[in-house]
mmCIF file of C-alpha atoms in Angstrom:
data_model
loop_
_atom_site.group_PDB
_atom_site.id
_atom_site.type_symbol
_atom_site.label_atom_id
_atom_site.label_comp_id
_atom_site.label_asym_id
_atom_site.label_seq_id
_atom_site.Cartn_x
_atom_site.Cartn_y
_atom_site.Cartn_z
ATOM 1 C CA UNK A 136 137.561 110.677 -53.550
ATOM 2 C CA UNK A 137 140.469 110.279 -51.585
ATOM 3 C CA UNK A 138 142.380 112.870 -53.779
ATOM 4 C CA UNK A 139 139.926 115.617 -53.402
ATOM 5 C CA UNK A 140 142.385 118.192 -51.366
ATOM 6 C CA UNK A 141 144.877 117.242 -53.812
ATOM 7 C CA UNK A 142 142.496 117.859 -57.465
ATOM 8 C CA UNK A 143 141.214 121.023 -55.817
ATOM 9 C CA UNK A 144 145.146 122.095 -55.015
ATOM 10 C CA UNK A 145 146.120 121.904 -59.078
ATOM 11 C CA UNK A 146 142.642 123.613 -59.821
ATOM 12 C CA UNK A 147 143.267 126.188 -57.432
ATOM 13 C CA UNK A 148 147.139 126.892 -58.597
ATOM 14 C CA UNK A 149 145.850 127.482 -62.343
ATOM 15 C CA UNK A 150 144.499 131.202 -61.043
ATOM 16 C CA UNK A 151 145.945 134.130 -60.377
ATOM 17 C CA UNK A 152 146.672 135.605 -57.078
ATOM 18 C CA UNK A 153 148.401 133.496 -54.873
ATOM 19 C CA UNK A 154 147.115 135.516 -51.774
ATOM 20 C CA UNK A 155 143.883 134.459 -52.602
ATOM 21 C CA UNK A 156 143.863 130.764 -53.284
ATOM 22 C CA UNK A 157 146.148 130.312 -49.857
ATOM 23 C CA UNK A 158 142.971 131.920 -48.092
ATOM 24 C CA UNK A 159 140.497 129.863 -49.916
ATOM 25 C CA UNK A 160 142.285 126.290 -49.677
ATOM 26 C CA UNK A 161 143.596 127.090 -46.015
ATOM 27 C CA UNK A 162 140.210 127.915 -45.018
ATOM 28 C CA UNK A 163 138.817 125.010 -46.747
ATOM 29 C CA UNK A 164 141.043 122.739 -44.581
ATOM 30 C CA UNK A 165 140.587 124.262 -41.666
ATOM 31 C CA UNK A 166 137.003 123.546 -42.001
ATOM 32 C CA UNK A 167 137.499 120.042 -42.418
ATOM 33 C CA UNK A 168 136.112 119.793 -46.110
ATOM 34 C CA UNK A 169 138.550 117.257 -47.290
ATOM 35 C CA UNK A 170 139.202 115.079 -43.479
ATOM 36 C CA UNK A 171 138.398 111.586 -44.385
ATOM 37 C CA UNK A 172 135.214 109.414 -42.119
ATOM 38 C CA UNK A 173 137.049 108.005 -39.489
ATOM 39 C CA UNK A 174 139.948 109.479 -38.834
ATOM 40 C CA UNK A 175 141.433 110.293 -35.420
ATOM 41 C CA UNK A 176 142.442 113.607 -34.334
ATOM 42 C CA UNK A 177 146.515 112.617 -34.877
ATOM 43 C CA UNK A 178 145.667 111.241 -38.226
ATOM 44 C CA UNK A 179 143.665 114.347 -39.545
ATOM 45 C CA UNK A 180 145.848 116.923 -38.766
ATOM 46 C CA UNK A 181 148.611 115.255 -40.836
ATOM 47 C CA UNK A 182 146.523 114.693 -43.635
ATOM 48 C CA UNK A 183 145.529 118.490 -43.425
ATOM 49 C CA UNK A 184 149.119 119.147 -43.581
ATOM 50 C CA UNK A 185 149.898 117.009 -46.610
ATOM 51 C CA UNK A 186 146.922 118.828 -48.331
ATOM 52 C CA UNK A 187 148.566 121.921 -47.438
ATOM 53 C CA UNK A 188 152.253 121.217 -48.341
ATOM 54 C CA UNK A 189 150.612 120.269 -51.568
ATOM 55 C CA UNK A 190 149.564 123.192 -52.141
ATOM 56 C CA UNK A 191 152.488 124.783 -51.380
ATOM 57 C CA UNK A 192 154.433 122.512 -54.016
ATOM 58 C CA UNK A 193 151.917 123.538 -56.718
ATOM 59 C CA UNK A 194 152.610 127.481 -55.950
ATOM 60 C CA UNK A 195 156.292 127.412 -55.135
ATOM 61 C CA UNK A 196 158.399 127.244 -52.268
ATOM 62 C CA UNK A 197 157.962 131.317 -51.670
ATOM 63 C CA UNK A 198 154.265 130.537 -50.509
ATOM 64 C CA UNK A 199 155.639 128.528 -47.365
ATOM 65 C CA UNK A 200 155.809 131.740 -45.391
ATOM 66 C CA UNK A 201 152.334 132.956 -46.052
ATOM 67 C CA UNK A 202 150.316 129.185 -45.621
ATOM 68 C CA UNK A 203 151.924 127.658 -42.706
ATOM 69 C CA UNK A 204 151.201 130.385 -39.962
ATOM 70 C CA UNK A 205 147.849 130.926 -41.286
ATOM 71 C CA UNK A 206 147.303 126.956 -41.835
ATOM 72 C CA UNK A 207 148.546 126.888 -37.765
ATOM 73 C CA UNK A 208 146.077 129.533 -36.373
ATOM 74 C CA UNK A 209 143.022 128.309 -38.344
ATOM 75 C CA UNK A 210 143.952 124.235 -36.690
ATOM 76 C CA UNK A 211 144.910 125.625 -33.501
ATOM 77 C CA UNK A 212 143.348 122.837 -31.059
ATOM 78 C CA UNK A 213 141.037 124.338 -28.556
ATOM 79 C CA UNK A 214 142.628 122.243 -25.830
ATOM 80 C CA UNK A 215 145.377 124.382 -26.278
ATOM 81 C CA UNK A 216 143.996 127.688 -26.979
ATOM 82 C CA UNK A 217 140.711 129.692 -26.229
ATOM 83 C CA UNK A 218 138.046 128.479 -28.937
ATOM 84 C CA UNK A 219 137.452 130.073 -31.822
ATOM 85 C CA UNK A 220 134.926 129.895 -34.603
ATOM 86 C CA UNK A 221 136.498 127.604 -37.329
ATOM 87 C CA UNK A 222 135.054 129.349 -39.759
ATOM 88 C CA UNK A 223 137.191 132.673 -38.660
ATOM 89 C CA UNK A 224 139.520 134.281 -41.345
ATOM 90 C CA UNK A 225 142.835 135.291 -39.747
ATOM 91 C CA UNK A 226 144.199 138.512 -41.348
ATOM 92 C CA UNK A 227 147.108 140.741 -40.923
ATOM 93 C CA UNK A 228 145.645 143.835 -39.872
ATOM 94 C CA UNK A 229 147.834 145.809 -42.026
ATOM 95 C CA UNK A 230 145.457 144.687 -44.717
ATOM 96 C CA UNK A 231 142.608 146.511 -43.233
ATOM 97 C CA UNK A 232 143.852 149.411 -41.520
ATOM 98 C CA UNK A 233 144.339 151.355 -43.880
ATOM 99 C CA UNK A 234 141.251 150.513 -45.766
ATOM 100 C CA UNK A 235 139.142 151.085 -42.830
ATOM 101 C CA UNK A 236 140.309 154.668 -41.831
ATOM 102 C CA UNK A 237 139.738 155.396 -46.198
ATOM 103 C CA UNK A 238 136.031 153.814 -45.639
ATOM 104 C CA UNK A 239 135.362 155.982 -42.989
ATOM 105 C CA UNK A 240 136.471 158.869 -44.833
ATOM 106 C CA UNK A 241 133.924 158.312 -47.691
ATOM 107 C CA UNK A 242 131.056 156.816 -45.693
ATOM 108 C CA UNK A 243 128.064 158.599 -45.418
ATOM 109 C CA UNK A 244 124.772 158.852 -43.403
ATOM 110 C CA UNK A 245 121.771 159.975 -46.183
ATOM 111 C CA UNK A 246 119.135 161.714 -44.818
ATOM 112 C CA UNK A 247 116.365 163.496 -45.959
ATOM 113 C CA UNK A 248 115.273 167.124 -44.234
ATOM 114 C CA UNK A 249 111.230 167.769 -44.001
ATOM 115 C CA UNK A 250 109.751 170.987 -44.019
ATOM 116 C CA UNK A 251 109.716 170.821 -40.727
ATOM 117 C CA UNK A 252 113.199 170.538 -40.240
ATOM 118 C CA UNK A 253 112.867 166.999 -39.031
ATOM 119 C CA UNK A 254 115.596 164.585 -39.884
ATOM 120 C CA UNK A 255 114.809 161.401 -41.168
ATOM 121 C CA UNK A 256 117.571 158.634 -41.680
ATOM 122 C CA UNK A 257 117.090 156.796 -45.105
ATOM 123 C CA UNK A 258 120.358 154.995 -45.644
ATOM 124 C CA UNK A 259 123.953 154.998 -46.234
ATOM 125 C CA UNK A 260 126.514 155.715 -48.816
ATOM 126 C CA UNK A 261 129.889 155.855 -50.170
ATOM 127 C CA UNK A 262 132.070 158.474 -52.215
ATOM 128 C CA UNK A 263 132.728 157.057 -55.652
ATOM 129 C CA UNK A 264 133.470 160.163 -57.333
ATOM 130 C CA UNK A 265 134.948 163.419 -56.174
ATOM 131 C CA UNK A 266 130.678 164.915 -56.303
ATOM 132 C CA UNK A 267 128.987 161.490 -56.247
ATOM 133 C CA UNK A 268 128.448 159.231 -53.771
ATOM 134 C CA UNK A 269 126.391 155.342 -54.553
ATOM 135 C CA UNK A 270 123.626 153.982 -52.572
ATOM 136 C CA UNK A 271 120.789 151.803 -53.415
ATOM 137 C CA UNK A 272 117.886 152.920 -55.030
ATOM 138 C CA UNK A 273 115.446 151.997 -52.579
ATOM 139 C CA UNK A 274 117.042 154.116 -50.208
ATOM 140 C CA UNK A 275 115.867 157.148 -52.356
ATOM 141 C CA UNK A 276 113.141 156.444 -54.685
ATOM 142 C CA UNK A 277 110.569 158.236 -52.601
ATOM 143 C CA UNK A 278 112.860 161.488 -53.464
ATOM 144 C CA UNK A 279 110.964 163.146 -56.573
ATOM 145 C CA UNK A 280 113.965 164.157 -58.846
ATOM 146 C CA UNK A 281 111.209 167.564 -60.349
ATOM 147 C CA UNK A 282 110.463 168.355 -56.844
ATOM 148 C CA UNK A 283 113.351 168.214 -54.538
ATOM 149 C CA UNK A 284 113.575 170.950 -52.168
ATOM 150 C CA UNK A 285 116.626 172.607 -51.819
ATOM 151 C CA UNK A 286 118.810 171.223 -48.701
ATOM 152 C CA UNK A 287 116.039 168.248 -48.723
ATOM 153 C CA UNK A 288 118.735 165.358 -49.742
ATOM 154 C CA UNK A 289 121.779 165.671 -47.424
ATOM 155 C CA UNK A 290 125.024 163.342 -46.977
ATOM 156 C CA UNK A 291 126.179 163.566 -43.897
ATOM 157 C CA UNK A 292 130.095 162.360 -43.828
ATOM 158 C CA UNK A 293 131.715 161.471 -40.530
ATOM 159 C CA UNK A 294 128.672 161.021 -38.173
ATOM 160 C CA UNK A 295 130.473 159.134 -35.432
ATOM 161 C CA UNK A 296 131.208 160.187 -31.759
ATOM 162 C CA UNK A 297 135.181 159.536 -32.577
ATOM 163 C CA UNK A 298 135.247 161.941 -35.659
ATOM 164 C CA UNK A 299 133.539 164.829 -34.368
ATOM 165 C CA UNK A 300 131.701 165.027 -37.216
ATOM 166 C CA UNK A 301 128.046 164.468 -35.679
ATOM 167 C CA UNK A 302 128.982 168.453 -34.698
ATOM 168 C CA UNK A 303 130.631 169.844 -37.623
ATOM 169 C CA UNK A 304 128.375 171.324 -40.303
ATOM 170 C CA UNK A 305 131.475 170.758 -42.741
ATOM 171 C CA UNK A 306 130.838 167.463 -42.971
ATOM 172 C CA UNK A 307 127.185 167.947 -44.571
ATOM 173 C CA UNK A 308 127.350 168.003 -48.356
ATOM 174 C CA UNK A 309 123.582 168.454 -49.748
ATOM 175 C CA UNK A 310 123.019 167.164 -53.217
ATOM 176 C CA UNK A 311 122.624 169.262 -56.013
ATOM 177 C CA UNK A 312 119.239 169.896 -57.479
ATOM 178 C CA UNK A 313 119.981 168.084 -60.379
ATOM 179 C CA UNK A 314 120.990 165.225 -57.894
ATOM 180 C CA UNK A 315 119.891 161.633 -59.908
ATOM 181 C CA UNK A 316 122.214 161.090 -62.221
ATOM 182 C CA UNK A 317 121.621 156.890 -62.754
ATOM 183 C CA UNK A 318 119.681 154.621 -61.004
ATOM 184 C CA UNK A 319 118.709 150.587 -61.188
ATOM 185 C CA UNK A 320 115.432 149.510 -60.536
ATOM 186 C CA UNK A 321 115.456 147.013 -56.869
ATOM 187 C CA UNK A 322 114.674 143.653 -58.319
ATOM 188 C CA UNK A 323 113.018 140.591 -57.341
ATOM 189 C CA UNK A 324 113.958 140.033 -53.284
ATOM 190 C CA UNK A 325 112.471 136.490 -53.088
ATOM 191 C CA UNK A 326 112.871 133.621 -55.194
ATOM 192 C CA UNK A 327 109.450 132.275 -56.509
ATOM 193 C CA UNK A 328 108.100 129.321 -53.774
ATOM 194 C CA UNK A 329 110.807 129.395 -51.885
ATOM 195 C CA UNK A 330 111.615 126.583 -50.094
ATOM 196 C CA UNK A 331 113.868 126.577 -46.605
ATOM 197 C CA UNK A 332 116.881 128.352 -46.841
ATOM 198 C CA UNK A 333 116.149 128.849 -50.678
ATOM 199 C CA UNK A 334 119.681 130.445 -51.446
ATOM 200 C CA UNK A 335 121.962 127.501 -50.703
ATOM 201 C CA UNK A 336 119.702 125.298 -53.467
ATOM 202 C CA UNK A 337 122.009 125.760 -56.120
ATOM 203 C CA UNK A 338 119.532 125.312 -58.959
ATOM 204 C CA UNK A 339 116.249 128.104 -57.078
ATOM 205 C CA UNK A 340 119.811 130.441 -56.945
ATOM 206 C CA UNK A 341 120.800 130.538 -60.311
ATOM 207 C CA UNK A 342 117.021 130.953 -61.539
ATOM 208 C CA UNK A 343 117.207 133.961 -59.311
ATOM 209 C CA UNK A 344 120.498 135.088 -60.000
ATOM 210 C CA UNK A 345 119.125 134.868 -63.536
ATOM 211 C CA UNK A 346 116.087 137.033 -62.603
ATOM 212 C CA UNK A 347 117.798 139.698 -61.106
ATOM 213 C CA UNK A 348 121.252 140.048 -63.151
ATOM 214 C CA UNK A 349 119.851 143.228 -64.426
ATOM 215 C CA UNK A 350 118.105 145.005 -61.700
ATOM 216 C CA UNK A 351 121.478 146.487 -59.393
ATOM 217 C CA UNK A 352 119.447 148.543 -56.465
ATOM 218 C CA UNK A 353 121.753 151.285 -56.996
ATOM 219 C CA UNK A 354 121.408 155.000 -57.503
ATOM 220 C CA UNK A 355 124.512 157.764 -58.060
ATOM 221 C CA UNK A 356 123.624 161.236 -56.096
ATOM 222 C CA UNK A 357 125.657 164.034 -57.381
ATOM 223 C CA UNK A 358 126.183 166.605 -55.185
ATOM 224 C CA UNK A 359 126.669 170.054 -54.942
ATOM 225 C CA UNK A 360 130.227 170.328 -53.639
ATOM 226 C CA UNK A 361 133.346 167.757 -54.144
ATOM 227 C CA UNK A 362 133.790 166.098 -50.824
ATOM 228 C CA UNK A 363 136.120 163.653 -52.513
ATOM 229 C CA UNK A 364 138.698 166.355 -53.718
ATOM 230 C CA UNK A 365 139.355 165.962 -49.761
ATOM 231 C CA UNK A 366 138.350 162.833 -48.746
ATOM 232 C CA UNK A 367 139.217 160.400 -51.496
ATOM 233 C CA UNK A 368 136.779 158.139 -53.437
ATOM 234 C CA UNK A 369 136.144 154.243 -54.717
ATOM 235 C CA UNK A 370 137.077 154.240 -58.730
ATOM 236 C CA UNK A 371 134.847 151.556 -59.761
ATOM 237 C CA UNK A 372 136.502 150.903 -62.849
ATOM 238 C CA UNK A 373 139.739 149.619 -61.194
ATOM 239 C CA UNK A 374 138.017 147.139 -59.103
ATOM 240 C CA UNK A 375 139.350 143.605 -59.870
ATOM 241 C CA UNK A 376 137.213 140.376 -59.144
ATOM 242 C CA UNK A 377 138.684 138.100 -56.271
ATOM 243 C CA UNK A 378 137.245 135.551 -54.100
ATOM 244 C CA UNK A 379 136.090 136.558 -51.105
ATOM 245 C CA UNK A 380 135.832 135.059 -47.591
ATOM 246 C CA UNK A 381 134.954 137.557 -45.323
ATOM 247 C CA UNK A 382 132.430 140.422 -45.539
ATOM 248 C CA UNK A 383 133.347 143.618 -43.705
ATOM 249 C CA UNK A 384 130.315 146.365 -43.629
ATOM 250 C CA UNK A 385 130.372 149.445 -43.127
ATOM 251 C CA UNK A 386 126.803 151.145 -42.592
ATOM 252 C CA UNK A 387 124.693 153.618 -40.253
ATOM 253 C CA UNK A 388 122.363 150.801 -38.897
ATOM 254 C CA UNK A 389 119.141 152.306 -37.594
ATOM 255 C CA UNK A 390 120.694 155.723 -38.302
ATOM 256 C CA UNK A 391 122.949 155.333 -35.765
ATOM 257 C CA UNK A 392 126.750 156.028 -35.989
ATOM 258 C CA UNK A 393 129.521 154.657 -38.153
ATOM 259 C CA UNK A 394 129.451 150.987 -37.682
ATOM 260 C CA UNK A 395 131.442 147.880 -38.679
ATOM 261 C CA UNK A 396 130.301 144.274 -38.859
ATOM 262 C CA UNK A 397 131.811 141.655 -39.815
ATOM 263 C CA UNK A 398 130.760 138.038 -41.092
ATOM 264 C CA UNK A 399 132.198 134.938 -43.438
ATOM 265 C CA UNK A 400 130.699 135.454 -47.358
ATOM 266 C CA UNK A 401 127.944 132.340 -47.883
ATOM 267 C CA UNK A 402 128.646 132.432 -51.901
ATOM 268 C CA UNK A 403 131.566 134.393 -52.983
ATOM 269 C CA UNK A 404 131.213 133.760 -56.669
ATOM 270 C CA UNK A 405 133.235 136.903 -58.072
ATOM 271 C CA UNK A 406 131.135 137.011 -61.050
ATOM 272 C CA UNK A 407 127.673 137.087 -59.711
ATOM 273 C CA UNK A 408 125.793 140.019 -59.910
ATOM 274 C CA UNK A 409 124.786 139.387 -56.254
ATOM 275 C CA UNK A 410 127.280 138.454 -52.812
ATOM 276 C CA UNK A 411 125.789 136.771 -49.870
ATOM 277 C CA UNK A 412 127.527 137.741 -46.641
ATOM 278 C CA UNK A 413 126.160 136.986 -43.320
ATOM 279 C CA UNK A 414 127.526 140.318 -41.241
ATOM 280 C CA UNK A 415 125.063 141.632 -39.421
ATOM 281 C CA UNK A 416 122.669 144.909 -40.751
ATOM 282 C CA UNK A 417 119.484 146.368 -39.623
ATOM 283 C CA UNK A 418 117.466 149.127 -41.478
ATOM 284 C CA UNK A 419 119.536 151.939 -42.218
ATOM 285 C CA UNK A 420 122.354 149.847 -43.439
ATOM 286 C CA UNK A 421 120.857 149.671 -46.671
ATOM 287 C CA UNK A 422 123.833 151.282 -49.277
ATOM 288 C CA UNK A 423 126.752 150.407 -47.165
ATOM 289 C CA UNK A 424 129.830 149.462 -47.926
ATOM 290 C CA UNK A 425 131.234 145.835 -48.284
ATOM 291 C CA UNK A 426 134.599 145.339 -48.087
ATOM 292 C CA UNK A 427 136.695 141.853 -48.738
ATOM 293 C CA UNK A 428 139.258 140.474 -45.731
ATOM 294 C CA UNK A 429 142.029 142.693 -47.323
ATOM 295 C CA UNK A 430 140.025 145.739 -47.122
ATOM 296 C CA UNK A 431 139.385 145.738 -50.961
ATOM 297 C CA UNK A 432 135.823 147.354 -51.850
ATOM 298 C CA UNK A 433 133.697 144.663 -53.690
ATOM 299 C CA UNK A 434 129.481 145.107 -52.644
ATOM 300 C CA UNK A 435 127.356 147.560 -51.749
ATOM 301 C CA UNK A 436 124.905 146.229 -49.243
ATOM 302 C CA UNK A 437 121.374 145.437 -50.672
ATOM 303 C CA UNK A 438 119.110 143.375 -48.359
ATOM 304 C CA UNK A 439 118.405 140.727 -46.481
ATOM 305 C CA UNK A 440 116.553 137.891 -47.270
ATOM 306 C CA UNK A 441 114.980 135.404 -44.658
ATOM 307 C CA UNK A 442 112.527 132.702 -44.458
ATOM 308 C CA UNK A 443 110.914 131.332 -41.591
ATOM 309 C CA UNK A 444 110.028 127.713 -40.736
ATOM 310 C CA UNK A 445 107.619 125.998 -37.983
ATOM 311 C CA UNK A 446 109.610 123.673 -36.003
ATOM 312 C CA UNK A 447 109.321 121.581 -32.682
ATOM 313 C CA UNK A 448 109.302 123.326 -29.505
ATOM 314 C CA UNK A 449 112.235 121.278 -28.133
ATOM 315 C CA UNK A 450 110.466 122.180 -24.276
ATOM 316 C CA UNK A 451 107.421 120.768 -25.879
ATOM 317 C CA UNK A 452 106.492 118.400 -27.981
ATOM 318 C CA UNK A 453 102.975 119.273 -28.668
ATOM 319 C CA UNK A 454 104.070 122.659 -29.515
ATOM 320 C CA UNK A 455 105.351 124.138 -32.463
ATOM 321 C CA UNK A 456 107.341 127.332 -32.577
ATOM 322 C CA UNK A 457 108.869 129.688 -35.378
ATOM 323 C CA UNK A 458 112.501 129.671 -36.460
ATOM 324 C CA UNK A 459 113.715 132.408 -38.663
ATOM 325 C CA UNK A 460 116.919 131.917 -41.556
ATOM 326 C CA UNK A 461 118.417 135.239 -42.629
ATOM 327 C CA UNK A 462 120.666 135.712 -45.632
ATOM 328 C CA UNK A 463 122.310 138.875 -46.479
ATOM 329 C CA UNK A 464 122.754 140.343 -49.858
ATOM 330 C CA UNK A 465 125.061 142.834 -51.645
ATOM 331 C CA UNK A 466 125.137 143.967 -54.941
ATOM 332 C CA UNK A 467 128.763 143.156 -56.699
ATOM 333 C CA UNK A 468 130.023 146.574 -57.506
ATOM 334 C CA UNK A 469 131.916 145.220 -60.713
ATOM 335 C CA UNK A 470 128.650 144.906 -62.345
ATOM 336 C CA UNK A 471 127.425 148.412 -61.077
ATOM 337 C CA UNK A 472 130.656 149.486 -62.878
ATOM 338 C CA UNK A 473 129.817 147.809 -65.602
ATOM 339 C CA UNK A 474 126.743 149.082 -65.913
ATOM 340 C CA UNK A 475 127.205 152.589 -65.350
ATOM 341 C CA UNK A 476 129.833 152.472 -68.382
ATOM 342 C CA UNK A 477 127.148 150.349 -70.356
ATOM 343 C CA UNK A 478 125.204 153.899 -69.974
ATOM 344 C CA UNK A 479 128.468 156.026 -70.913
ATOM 345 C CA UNK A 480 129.222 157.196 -67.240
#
């Protein structure tokens, strides 16, 4: 036991992608994972600094640069600085920059016009083709394929007071009448008798994982222009699996404007068919966007699952009161990928 940080350094320098196992392991220290009962303050930061020069040894000599400013901001102590979450991933910006002004570029607002000309907001979605654009398929199963009205099914790109696009008709692309070109069925949302906070019992989360490996939430709109031609689009089949920390969303929440939350990722497993984040979302946000701390696209928002709990009233003993646990989920967009190509798209 009192090798841990150093076992998890060699297992962590057997993958690829340096970038990624300095974020992991730094953020793993930073959270005190491996501090050993009874240390003082003094004594804990040096072993968290023998974990990390560890590391460092296992990786090479090049990685110094990377870990040790990270490794510093992450320990900061609050008696010196403003405090922080120590949970928070520090990134260079530069990472997500770029990514953020693309994802705004392919985002859309998906909304569905009645014969009365009323508007009603049923989700959000992203390019991933120069005509096609992913959401979930509970965003538009109401939407009878035989039956859709032309100008019915619209994607509205750049709706956001800062793009000008909540004025521009150029930025509405309706789909085309032949506009469902693959879905996957929603799923199971609960695990059976779930117990509190169901999702971090490892053994109810892999039965469900199991359960719902083959039902992705997801539905491809084509549409009848090629927004992407201009505004770029995610190629699914380049996507590469990587561990994720952070969850970055990008979603119309409530119908309302481009919007970005961010939160830490609760199980990261890059081979799971679903990612828990814990970034905030409200209805609406269904078919956004997830993006990793480097801006890399890896979910597309799915649900959110909670469960609620009677617990003391801690004004009142004789009084009980309810507490509610929410869990986010995306679905991994590496098995959407794999999927669609499963179906020869």
């Amino acid at each position: 036991p009192a090798r841990t940080g150093e076992a998890l350094a060699l297992a962590l320098a057997m993958l690829p992608g340096d970038k990624d196992v300095i974020a992991f392991f730094g953020a793993a220290i930073a959270a005190g994972i491996f501090d050993a009962p009874g240390r003082d303050m003094k004594a804990r930061d040096a072993d968290r600094r023998k974990a990390m020069e560890f590391l460092i040894q296992q990786l090479g000599r090049d990685a110094l640069e990377q870990v040790l400013p990270i490794a510093k901001l992450q320990n900061a102590p609050v008696a010196e600085e403003q405090a922080h979450d120590e949970h928070a991933i520090w990134i260079d910006p530069g990472h997500l920059l770029p990514a953020i002004i693309l994802a705004r570029r392919r985002l859309c607002r998906i909304v569905r016009i009645r014969r009365s000309g009323t508007r009603d907001t049923l989700g959000t979605g992203f390019l991933i083709g120069p005509s096609t654009v992913l959401t979930n398929h509970h965003v538009v199963e109401d939407i009878n394929k035989q039956t859709l009205r032309e100008d019915e099914l619209l994607c509205w790109f750049d709706y956001s007071e800062t793009t000008g696009g909540k004025k521009s008709p150029t930025a509405h692309h309706h789909a085309d009448p032949d506009w469902k070109i693959a879905v996957s069925p929603v799923g199971l949302e609960q695990a059976e008798n779930p117990t509190h906070e169901w999702w971090e019992d490892e053994d109810i989360l892999e039965e469900w994982l199991g359960q719902v490996k083959d039902t992705l939430d997801y539905a491809v709109i084509r549409l009848a222009t090629t927004p992407g031609l201009q505004r770029g689009w995610y190629d699914l089949k380049s996507l590469q699996a990587s561990t994720s920390m952070q969850a970055i969303v990008l979603h119309h929440p409530t119908g309302t404007d481009q919007t970005i939350t961010l939160g830490r990722m609760s199980v990261s497993n890059p081979k799971d068919v679903r990612l828990f984040h814990q970034a905030a979302t409200a209805s609406g946000s269904s078919g956004g966007l997830v993006l990793n701390e480097y801006g890399q696209p890896i979910g597309l928002h799915h649900m959110g699952l909670h469960y609620s709990d009677q617990i003391q009233d801690p004004t009142d003993p004789t009084r009980k009161i309810e507490k509610k646990r929410f869990m986010n989920v995306a679905i991994n967009l590496q098995n959407i990928a794999a999927d669609l190509e499963a179906n020869g798209m």
